[in-house]
Amino acid sequence: MTLSLFSGWVDAHKDQIIAETQAVLRIPSVNEPESIGPGAPFGKPCADALEHTLALCASLGMRTENFGGYAGHAEFGPEDAPEMVAMLGHLDVVPLGSGWTREPWGAEIDGDWVYARGASDDKGPTFAALFGAKAVLDSGLPLTRKIRLIFGCDEESGWECMRHYFDVAKQAKPDLAFTPDAGFPLYYAEKGSFTLTATRPIGDSLVAVFSSGLRPNMVPDEAEVVLIGSADRLGYIAKTLKRKQTFKVTDEGDKALRIWAKGKASHGASPQKGINAAKKLAEALFDLFAEPWLSELVERCATDGSGIGIAGKDEITGPLTCNVGIVSVLDGTLSMTFNVRYPATWDDSVLTRAQASLTDTGWTIAELHHTPPLYVPQDAEPVKTLLKVYRGHTGDMTKPHTMGGRTYATTVSPNGVAFGAGMKGDPDVAHRPDEKFSIERLLFCANVYADALYQLANVSR
Ligand SMILES: [Zn+2]
């Protein structure tokens, strides 16, 4: 491994980097609607994480600004420079889900790992960049462009953070940027993405309540249903399901039955790696009482998008994926939330096709959020510089990737790409129980990101 310009600084500040990363990991910054208030559009914990991080940056000698709790930035370098380099990271995290064996807000260190929700996605990598920036600041080396660290608080939910930052607060788009929210070497293309919620009435049904999923971008790992009907029918259903190990059945008094199914969580960008608990439960229910909406629910859950008529692929980013992240039935209405990632070279006619597939069969579109794809040619900046930096540090000549997930890079298209912090062979921990980040990686990233920010701040283009 090559020594970088900044490795001396990172070595000398190792303890501080680790301790500050632990400190931010202890803030439970899940989007929390109950505590939304002034300056806290995503709830208090997210606002706390942002304030905490900006206060840290200010104490490190950077100029900071908080944009209403949606997002904030810390900046240094020549104030009047016409151009700006940025790192974009997010401080919000997905909900815990089930299955933790570690204290999720403990930031406990065990061997080379620090355990916490958000350790790898994305507070660990973001703080590596924060301290990488501090290393550049402390070096006193001249900068042609100013350097800005942009922190968002709604990456895992509605992306209101970046919409507010760029569209409402009218902050300039960076001229060159990266987001440490994926993997090395870097990702030069990202699929387009949309989240669509649609509803339809289900008519007379045994199902009084159906509930599954926490976020559009997670495969639901639990689903629950309450059936209301005659004691005979429910008795038969309970008996049949109790033989299947993966369903939990409890009587809820006279004419009600509660059934719980377990699936397997996975990131919404790779729904085929998980087991959708809502789909699994609907399949089992359909076998027991063939209400047509249950089989429709199952079909709509196809992870290749065929359930809403949009399956397909391109050469650069591969097949479209579709995750049904939230399913509910309440008051006779079925609601499904689809999180779709479509090939980077497609246009937005895919949205029209998805909507038509639903509205043509009696569904109502309740909500739609769209993020267009990202594509930066491999011979353009910042790809050239970031690849050079990564290769200089590792000797690893792996070709850059494309991805189905989407990152903040799409918001600064085509000036930014995702750069780190995952590497081949890492355990798949994002959005899962016992999320963790390697301390060695944290320090490696501080070095690499310091170099990246410094080189991008001075590269001619
Ligand atoms: Zn992330």
GROMACS .gro file of C-alpha atoms and ligand atoms in nm, residues 90 92 120-122 155-156 180-182 267 406-407 430-431, ligand 1:
model
   16
   90HIS     CA    1  -2.601   1.075   0.449
   92ASP     CA    2  -2.993   0.901   0.833
  120SER     CA    3  -2.120   0.104   0.684
  121ASP     CA    4  -2.424   0.287   0.540
  122ASP     CA    5  -2.331   0.563   0.561
  155GLU     CA    6  -3.142   0.938   0.185
  156GLU     CA    7  -3.311   0.623   0.311
  180PRO     CA    8  -1.892   0.738  -0.021
  181ASP     CA    9  -2.208   0.529  -0.023
  182ALA     CA   10  -2.134   0.226  -0.238
  267HIS     CA   11  -3.164  -0.409   0.018
  406ARG     CA   12  -2.890   0.482  -0.636
  407THR     CA   13  -2.681   0.727  -0.444
  430ALA     CA   14  -2.605  -0.272   0.489
  431HIS     CA   15  -2.971  -0.258   0.595
  462ZN      ZN   16  -2.655   0.467   0.201
   0.00000   0.00000   0.00000
